[in-house]
Amino acid sequence: PPTRKQLAEVQLSQRIAVMLSTAVLSLSLNAPVVRPAVSNARMAAITPGDVGTTKPLGVYDPLGLMTRMPDKYRRWQEMEIKHGRFAMAATLHVILTEAGIRWPGYLSFAEDIKFSDMPGGTLASWAALPNLAWIQIVLIVALLDNSVLAQDPAKAPGDVIPFFWVRYPDVEGFSGKEFKLNAERNNGRAAMMGISGMLIHESLTGNPVWPIPVPPQPVLEAALDDVEKGPARVGSFVLASLGMAACGAAAAIPELSKKQ
């Protein structure tokens, strides 16, 4: 006959089996109904073909914000365009100031600071700018954003000029409205990434444009030396390059004819 220990083990196993079956039954009864998946593009406030949904990403919404909060899409459009424009201006500022271009005259008569005295870049120019100048910049931007160039809800996002001005002509092709709006949106996105990288580069290395020191380039220096010594060497190099390109094109003709 089974011992007490064996009987206790059998009873324990039976209780565990009953608990597991009860849990499985409750999960099966409370399980959500599986519905066919619907694409985010159809459920969201944005659809393929809208401004900003360019290739290769198209409708790129990995967090599902357009589906969960479609009522905020209009606000997000305005913010993206505005930040993109600021980023494009900031990126252009870094490139021009690092190239040595400055406004003429004085930046501050009270503190005797000329524009030529200001350093280039992002953080360096911010640190060198007087506090009163920063207050002026903030007040002017706030005035333009909230009054003069305030967004009209009846107009398209980004159309903030209140004067007699057509944003873009509604024609097809590269000079049309859709192409230019997409170009503005993509250029703004690239500029936001670019100015973020410049800020990081300058904070880490002190140089927003060239964060990595460029090693000596003997081949490039020799080529520049040839340019200074005379055009004969450069001309011969160009002719040799054109000759090699012509030979390559002639050798590729039979292969192209085979494919056709």
mmCIF file of C-alpha atoms in Angstrom:
data_model
loop_
_atom_site.group_PDB
_atom_site.id
_atom_site.type_symbol
_atom_site.label_atom_id
_atom_site.label_comp_id
_atom_site.label_asym_id
_atom_site.label_seq_id
_atom_site.Cartn_x
_atom_site.Cartn_y
_atom_site.Cartn_z
ATOM 1 C CA PRO A 1 0.000 0.000 0.000
ATOM 2 C CA PRO A 2 1.163 3.592 -0.679
ATOM 3 C CA THR A 3 2.768 5.433 2.177
ATOM 4 C CA ARG A 4 1.537 8.713 3.608
ATOM 5 C CA LYS A 5 4.300 10.561 1.807
ATOM 6 C CA GLN A 6 3.258 9.151 -1.563
ATOM 7 C CA LEU A 7 -0.401 9.975 -0.897
ATOM 8 C CA ALA A 8 0.534 13.557 -0.008
ATOM 9 C CA GLU A 9 2.538 13.905 -3.242
ATOM 10 C CA VAL A 10 -0.401 12.595 -5.307
ATOM 11 C CA GLN A 11 -2.817 15.011 -3.645
ATOM 12 C CA LEU A 12 -0.399 17.912 -4.223
ATOM 13 C CA SER A 13 -0.033 17.056 -7.905
ATOM 14 C CA GLN A 14 -3.816 16.855 -8.285
ATOM 15 C CA ARG A 15 -4.253 20.292 -6.677
ATOM 16 C CA ILE A 16 -1.616 21.802 -8.973
ATOM 17 C CA ALA A 17 -3.321 20.282 -12.028
ATOM 18 C CA VAL A 18 -6.698 21.709 -10.935
ATOM 19 C CA MET A 19 -5.169 25.186 -10.393
ATOM 20 C CA LEU A 20 -3.480 25.157 -13.795
ATOM 21 C CA SER A 21 -6.627 24.044 -15.605
ATOM 22 C CA THR A 22 -8.637 26.754 -13.825
ATOM 23 C CA ALA A 23 -6.096 29.414 -14.827
ATOM 24 C CA VAL A 24 -6.066 28.293 -18.455
ATOM 25 C CA LEU A 25 -9.868 28.285 -18.548
ATOM 26 C CA SER A 26 -10.060 31.812 -17.115
ATOM 27 C CA LEU A 27 -7.506 33.114 -19.614
ATOM 28 C CA SER A 28 -9.389 31.572 -22.520
ATOM 29 C CA LEU A 29 -12.636 33.139 -21.384
ATOM 30 C CA ASN A 30 -11.125 36.582 -20.820
ATOM 31 C CA ALA A 31 -8.889 36.644 -23.906
ATOM 32 C CA PRO A 32 -9.463 39.622 -26.247
ATOM 33 C CA VAL A 33 -11.120 39.043 -29.558
ATOM 34 C CA VAL A 34 -8.567 38.951 -32.365
ATOM 35 C CA ARG A 35 -9.523 41.320 -35.156
ATOM 36 C CA PRO A 36 -7.844 41.695 -38.509
ATOM 37 C CA ALA A 37 -5.048 44.238 -38.454
ATOM 38 C CA VAL A 38 -5.749 47.619 -40.004
ATOM 39 C CA SER A 39 -2.863 49.636 -41.347
ATOM 40 C CA ASN A 40 -1.891 52.748 -39.419
ATOM 41 C CA ALA A 41 -1.999 54.718 -42.644
ATOM 42 C CA ARG A 42 -5.786 54.270 -42.902
ATOM 43 C CA MET A 43 -6.526 54.805 -39.210
ATOM 44 C CA ALA A 44 -4.195 57.768 -38.712
ATOM 45 C CA ALA A 45 -4.695 61.456 -39.418
ATOM 46 C CA ILE A 46 -1.936 61.279 -42.035
ATOM 47 C CA THR A 47 -2.187 59.237 -45.216
ATOM 48 C CA PRO A 48 0.325 58.278 -47.917
ATOM 49 C CA GLY A 49 0.737 61.118 -50.380
ATOM 50 C CA ASP A 50 0.358 63.933 -47.848
ATOM 51 C CA VAL A 51 3.050 66.595 -47.596
ATOM 52 C CA GLY A 52 5.983 65.137 -45.685
ATOM 53 C CA THR A 53 5.299 61.474 -46.523
ATOM 54 C CA THR A 54 8.078 61.181 -49.061
ATOM 55 C CA LYS A 55 10.029 58.084 -50.043
ATOM 56 C CA PRO A 56 11.591 55.889 -48.805
ATOM 57 C CA LEU A 57 9.847 56.036 -45.398
ATOM 58 C CA GLY A 58 6.430 57.307 -46.458
ATOM 59 C CA VAL A 59 4.127 57.353 -43.412
ATOM 60 C CA TYR A 60 6.707 56.807 -40.664
ATOM 61 C CA ASP A 61 4.990 56.614 -37.287
ATOM 62 C CA PRO A 62 6.635 53.862 -35.200
ATOM 63 C CA LEU A 63 5.061 55.123 -31.940
ATOM 64 C CA GLY A 64 1.558 55.226 -33.402
ATOM 65 C CA LEU A 65 1.021 58.870 -32.442
ATOM 66 C CA MET A 66 -1.043 59.608 -35.539
ATOM 67 C CA THR A 67 -3.402 56.789 -34.617
ATOM 68 C CA ARG A 68 -3.686 57.451 -30.892
ATOM 69 C CA MET A 69 -3.746 61.277 -31.031
ATOM 70 C CA PRO A 70 -4.905 62.382 -34.489
ATOM 71 C CA ASP A 71 -6.354 65.607 -33.078
ATOM 72 C CA LYS A 72 -2.826 66.893 -32.340
ATOM 73 C CA TYR A 73 -1.495 66.268 -35.835
ATOM 74 C CA ARG A 74 -2.173 69.822 -36.997
ATOM 75 C CA ARG A 75 -0.193 71.244 -34.059
ATOM 76 C CA TRP A 76 2.679 68.854 -34.707
ATOM 77 C CA GLN A 77 2.786 69.929 -38.362
ATOM 78 C CA GLU A 78 3.109 73.580 -37.390
ATOM 79 C CA MET A 79 5.817 72.794 -34.835
ATOM 80 C CA GLU A 80 7.810 70.669 -37.290
ATOM 81 C CA ILE A 81 7.774 73.367 -39.966
ATOM 82 C CA LYS A 82 8.669 76.102 -37.471
ATOM 83 C CA HIS A 83 11.523 74.141 -35.916
ATOM 84 C CA GLY A 84 12.782 73.160 -39.360
ATOM 85 C CA ARG A 85 12.953 76.804 -40.429
ATOM 86 C CA PHE A 86 14.826 77.790 -37.279
ATOM 87 C CA ALA A 87 17.211 74.861 -37.786
ATOM 88 C CA MET A 88 17.883 75.816 -41.414
ATOM 89 C CA ALA A 89 18.709 79.387 -40.344
ATOM 90 C CA ALA A 90 20.936 78.105 -37.515
ATOM 91 C CA THR A 91 22.804 75.699 -39.805
ATOM 92 C CA LEU A 92 23.390 78.479 -42.337
ATOM 93 C CA HIS A 93 24.615 80.704 -39.492
ATOM 94 C CA VAL A 94 27.215 78.137 -38.435
ATOM 95 C CA ILE A 95 28.477 77.602 -41.990
ATOM 96 C CA LEU A 96 28.761 81.324 -42.741
ATOM 97 C CA THR A 97 30.342 82.363 -39.444
ATOM 98 C CA GLU A 98 32.842 79.503 -39.546
ATOM 99 C CA ALA A 99 33.765 80.728 -43.037
ATOM 100 C CA GLY A 100 34.565 84.152 -41.552
ATOM 101 C CA ILE A 101 31.542 86.059 -42.858
ATOM 102 C CA ARG A 102 30.246 88.779 -40.496
ATOM 103 C CA TRP A 103 27.849 91.717 -40.629
ATOM 104 C CA PRO A 104 29.553 95.108 -40.826
ATOM 105 C CA GLY A 105 29.378 97.574 -37.956
ATOM 106 C CA TYR A 106 28.657 97.217 -34.268
ATOM 107 C CA LEU A 107 26.646 94.547 -32.499
ATOM 108 C CA SER A 108 26.553 96.576 -29.271
ATOM 109 C CA PHE A 109 27.524 100.243 -28.991
ATOM 110 C CA ALA A 110 27.198 100.170 -25.197
ATOM 111 C CA GLU A 111 29.732 97.370 -24.770
ATOM 112 C CA ASP A 112 31.806 98.313 -27.843
ATOM 113 C CA ILE A 113 31.358 94.930 -29.555
ATOM 114 C CA LYS A 114 31.557 94.624 -33.330
ATOM 115 C CA PHE A 115 30.121 91.781 -35.350
ATOM 116 C CA SER A 116 33.669 90.945 -36.386
ATOM 117 C CA ASP A 117 34.514 90.367 -32.706
ATOM 118 C CA MET A 118 31.971 87.556 -32.379
ATOM 119 C CA PRO A 119 33.244 83.983 -32.694
ATOM 120 C CA GLY A 120 31.650 81.553 -35.100
ATOM 121 C CA GLY A 121 29.770 78.381 -34.329
ATOM 122 C CA THR A 122 26.883 77.785 -31.965
ATOM 123 C CA LEU A 123 27.912 77.655 -28.313
ATOM 124 C CA ALA A 124 30.800 80.113 -28.669
ATOM 125 C CA SER A 125 28.606 82.810 -30.236
ATOM 126 C CA TRP A 126 25.886 82.170 -27.642
ATOM 127 C CA ALA A 127 28.373 82.622 -24.789
ATOM 128 C CA ALA A 128 29.879 85.793 -26.276
ATOM 129 C CA LEU A 129 26.545 87.510 -26.968
ATOM 130 C CA PRO A 130 25.554 90.148 -24.368
ATOM 131 C CA ASN A 131 22.534 89.392 -22.190
ATOM 132 C CA LEU A 132 20.600 92.415 -23.445
ATOM 133 C CA ALA A 133 21.081 91.200 -27.008
ATOM 134 C CA TRP A 134 19.576 87.820 -26.052
ATOM 135 C CA ILE A 135 16.594 89.579 -24.474
ATOM 136 C CA GLN A 136 16.064 91.521 -27.706
ATOM 137 C CA ILE A 137 16.206 88.323 -29.777
ATOM 138 C CA VAL A 138 13.697 86.535 -27.531
ATOM 139 C CA LEU A 139 11.273 89.483 -27.553
ATOM 140 C CA ILE A 140 11.439 89.897 -31.347
ATOM 141 C CA VAL A 141 10.907 86.177 -31.987
ATOM 142 C CA ALA A 142 7.994 86.114 -29.520
ATOM 143 C CA LEU A 143 6.421 89.132 -31.213
ATOM 144 C CA LEU A 144 6.743 87.581 -34.669
ATOM 145 C CA ASP A 145 5.511 84.154 -33.554
ATOM 146 C CA ASN A 146 2.478 85.350 -31.592
ATOM 147 C CA SER A 147 1.416 88.464 -33.477
ATOM 148 C CA VAL A 148 2.923 89.417 -36.820
ATOM 149 C CA LEU A 149 3.506 85.899 -38.182
ATOM 150 C CA ALA A 150 0.959 84.000 -36.078
ATOM 151 C CA GLN A 151 -0.463 80.858 -37.663
ATOM 152 C CA ASP A 152 -3.972 81.278 -39.022
ATOM 153 C CA PRO A 153 -5.992 78.071 -38.408
ATOM 154 C CA ALA A 154 -7.804 78.662 -41.700
ATOM 155 C CA LYS A 155 -4.548 78.457 -43.673
ATOM 156 C CA ALA A 156 -2.231 75.534 -44.346
ATOM 157 C CA PRO A 157 0.430 74.745 -41.727
ATOM 158 C CA GLY A 158 3.417 77.013 -42.215
ATOM 159 C CA ASP A 159 1.538 79.621 -44.261
ATOM 160 C CA VAL A 160 2.138 82.520 -41.874
ATOM 161 C CA ILE A 161 2.813 85.515 -44.137
ATOM 162 C CA PRO A 162 -0.180 87.870 -43.685
ATOM 163 C CA PHE A 163 0.606 90.038 -46.703
ATOM 164 C CA PHE A 164 -0.349 89.668 -50.352
ATOM 165 C CA TRP A 165 1.924 86.752 -51.055
ATOM 166 C CA VAL A 166 1.259 83.349 -52.579
ATOM 167 C CA ARG A 167 3.324 80.739 -50.784
ATOM 168 C CA TYR A 168 3.928 78.569 -53.851
ATOM 169 C CA PRO A 169 2.175 78.404 -57.221
ATOM 170 C CA ASP A 170 -0.071 75.346 -57.463
ATOM 171 C CA VAL A 171 1.452 73.795 -60.581
ATOM 172 C CA GLU A 172 2.973 70.398 -61.317
ATOM 173 C CA GLY A 173 6.661 69.595 -61.510
ATOM 174 C CA PHE A 174 9.704 70.927 -59.716
ATOM 175 C CA SER A 175 8.309 74.462 -59.597
ATOM 176 C CA GLY A 176 5.007 73.334 -58.131
ATOM 177 C CA LYS A 177 3.559 73.637 -54.666
ATOM 178 C CA GLU A 178 3.680 69.968 -53.637
ATOM 179 C CA PHE A 179 7.342 69.508 -54.585
ATOM 180 C CA LYS A 180 8.461 72.671 -52.789
ATOM 181 C CA LEU A 181 6.472 71.911 -49.645
ATOM 182 C CA ASN A 182 8.028 68.439 -49.477
ATOM 183 C CA ALA A 183 11.476 69.923 -50.104
ATOM 184 C CA GLU A 184 10.963 72.456 -47.313
ATOM 185 C CA ARG A 185 9.841 69.733 -44.898
ATOM 186 C CA ASN A 186 12.759 67.407 -45.728
ATOM 187 C CA ASN A 187 15.333 70.198 -45.660
ATOM 188 C CA GLY A 188 14.010 71.252 -42.256
ATOM 189 C CA ARG A 189 14.310 67.693 -40.937
ATOM 190 C CA ALA A 190 17.874 67.428 -42.239
ATOM 191 C CA ALA A 191 18.742 70.821 -40.728
ATOM 192 C CA MET A 192 17.373 69.775 -37.318
ATOM 193 C CA MET A 193 19.639 66.743 -37.386
ATOM 194 C CA GLY A 194 22.522 68.866 -38.657
ATOM 195 C CA ILE A 195 22.328 71.621 -36.038
ATOM 196 C CA SER A 196 21.967 68.980 -33.299
ATOM 197 C CA GLY A 197 25.169 67.350 -34.533
ATOM 198 C CA MET A 198 26.929 70.728 -34.664
ATOM 199 C CA LEU A 199 25.954 71.476 -31.069
ATOM 200 C CA ILE A 200 27.281 68.095 -29.941
ATOM 201 C CA HIS A 201 30.487 68.469 -31.971
ATOM 202 C CA GLU A 202 31.227 71.924 -30.604
ATOM 203 C CA SER A 203 30.513 70.903 -27.015
ATOM 204 C CA LEU A 204 32.861 67.902 -27.310
ATOM 205 C CA THR A 205 35.623 69.188 -29.581
ATOM 206 C CA GLY A 206 35.156 72.952 -29.866
ATOM 207 C CA ASN A 207 34.590 72.783 -33.635
ATOM 208 C CA PRO A 208 31.009 72.442 -34.933
ATOM 209 C CA VAL A 209 31.934 71.773 -38.569
ATOM 210 C CA TRP A 210 35.149 69.717 -38.458
ATOM 211 C CA PRO A 211 35.087 67.771 -35.155
ATOM 212 C CA ILE A 212 37.786 65.354 -36.319
ATOM 213 C CA PRO A 213 41.251 66.762 -37.133
ATOM 214 C CA VAL A 214 42.125 66.223 -40.765
ATOM 215 C CA PRO A 215 45.483 64.449 -41.223
ATOM 216 C CA PRO A 216 47.975 65.659 -43.848
ATOM 217 C CA GLN A 217 46.968 64.896 -47.430
ATOM 218 C CA PRO A 218 50.170 64.532 -49.497
ATOM 219 C CA VAL A 219 48.348 63.621 -52.716
ATOM 220 C CA LEU A 220 46.064 66.658 -52.464
ATOM 221 C CA GLU A 221 48.975 68.905 -51.558
ATOM 222 C CA ALA A 222 50.941 67.648 -54.557
ATOM 223 C CA ALA A 223 47.977 68.298 -56.841
ATOM 224 C CA LEU A 224 47.597 71.838 -55.492
ATOM 225 C CA ASP A 225 51.325 72.340 -55.915
ATOM 226 C CA ASP A 226 50.988 71.289 -59.544
ATOM 227 C CA VAL A 227 48.226 73.851 -60.028
ATOM 228 C CA GLU A 228 50.471 76.587 -58.699
ATOM 229 C CA LYS A 229 53.460 75.512 -60.812
ATOM 230 C CA GLY A 230 51.634 75.699 -64.083
ATOM 231 C CA PRO A 231 48.584 74.656 -66.083
ATOM 232 C CA ALA A 232 50.529 72.204 -68.283
ATOM 233 C CA ARG A 233 50.554 69.412 -65.697
ATOM 234 C CA VAL A 234 46.918 69.970 -64.857
ATOM 235 C CA GLY A 235 45.987 69.905 -68.524
ATOM 236 C CA SER A 236 47.810 66.659 -69.097
ATOM 237 C CA PHE A 237 46.135 65.100 -66.055
ATOM 238 C CA VAL A 238 42.699 66.181 -67.295
ATOM 239 C CA LEU A 239 43.382 64.798 -70.766
ATOM 240 C CA ALA A 240 44.554 61.477 -69.335
ATOM 241 C CA SER A 241 41.435 61.258 -67.157
ATOM 242 C CA LEU A 242 39.166 61.995 -70.105
ATOM 243 C CA GLY A 243 40.985 59.373 -72.165
ATOM 244 C CA MET A 244 40.474 56.709 -69.516
ATOM 245 C CA ALA A 245 36.807 57.646 -69.211
ATOM 246 C CA ALA A 246 36.387 57.373 -72.995
ATOM 247 C CA CYS A 247 38.046 53.943 -73.022
ATOM 248 C CA GLY A 248 35.762 52.756 -70.248
ATOM 249 C CA ALA A 249 32.675 54.007 -72.056
ATOM 250 C CA ALA A 250 33.762 52.354 -75.299
ATOM 251 C CA ALA A 251 34.363 49.046 -73.493
ATOM 252 C CA ALA A 252 30.914 49.210 -71.912
ATOM 253 C CA ILE A 253 29.062 49.629 -75.229
ATOM 254 C CA PRO A 254 28.990 45.890 -76.099
ATOM 255 C CA GLU A 255 27.655 44.986 -72.652
ATOM 256 C CA LEU A 256 24.933 47.621 -72.887
ATOM 257 C CA SER A 257 23.924 46.414 -76.338
ATOM 258 C CA LYS A 258 23.640 42.831 -75.030
ATOM 259 C CA LYS A 259 21.293 43.888 -72.242
ATOM 260 C CA GLN A 260 19.066 45.775 -74.680
#
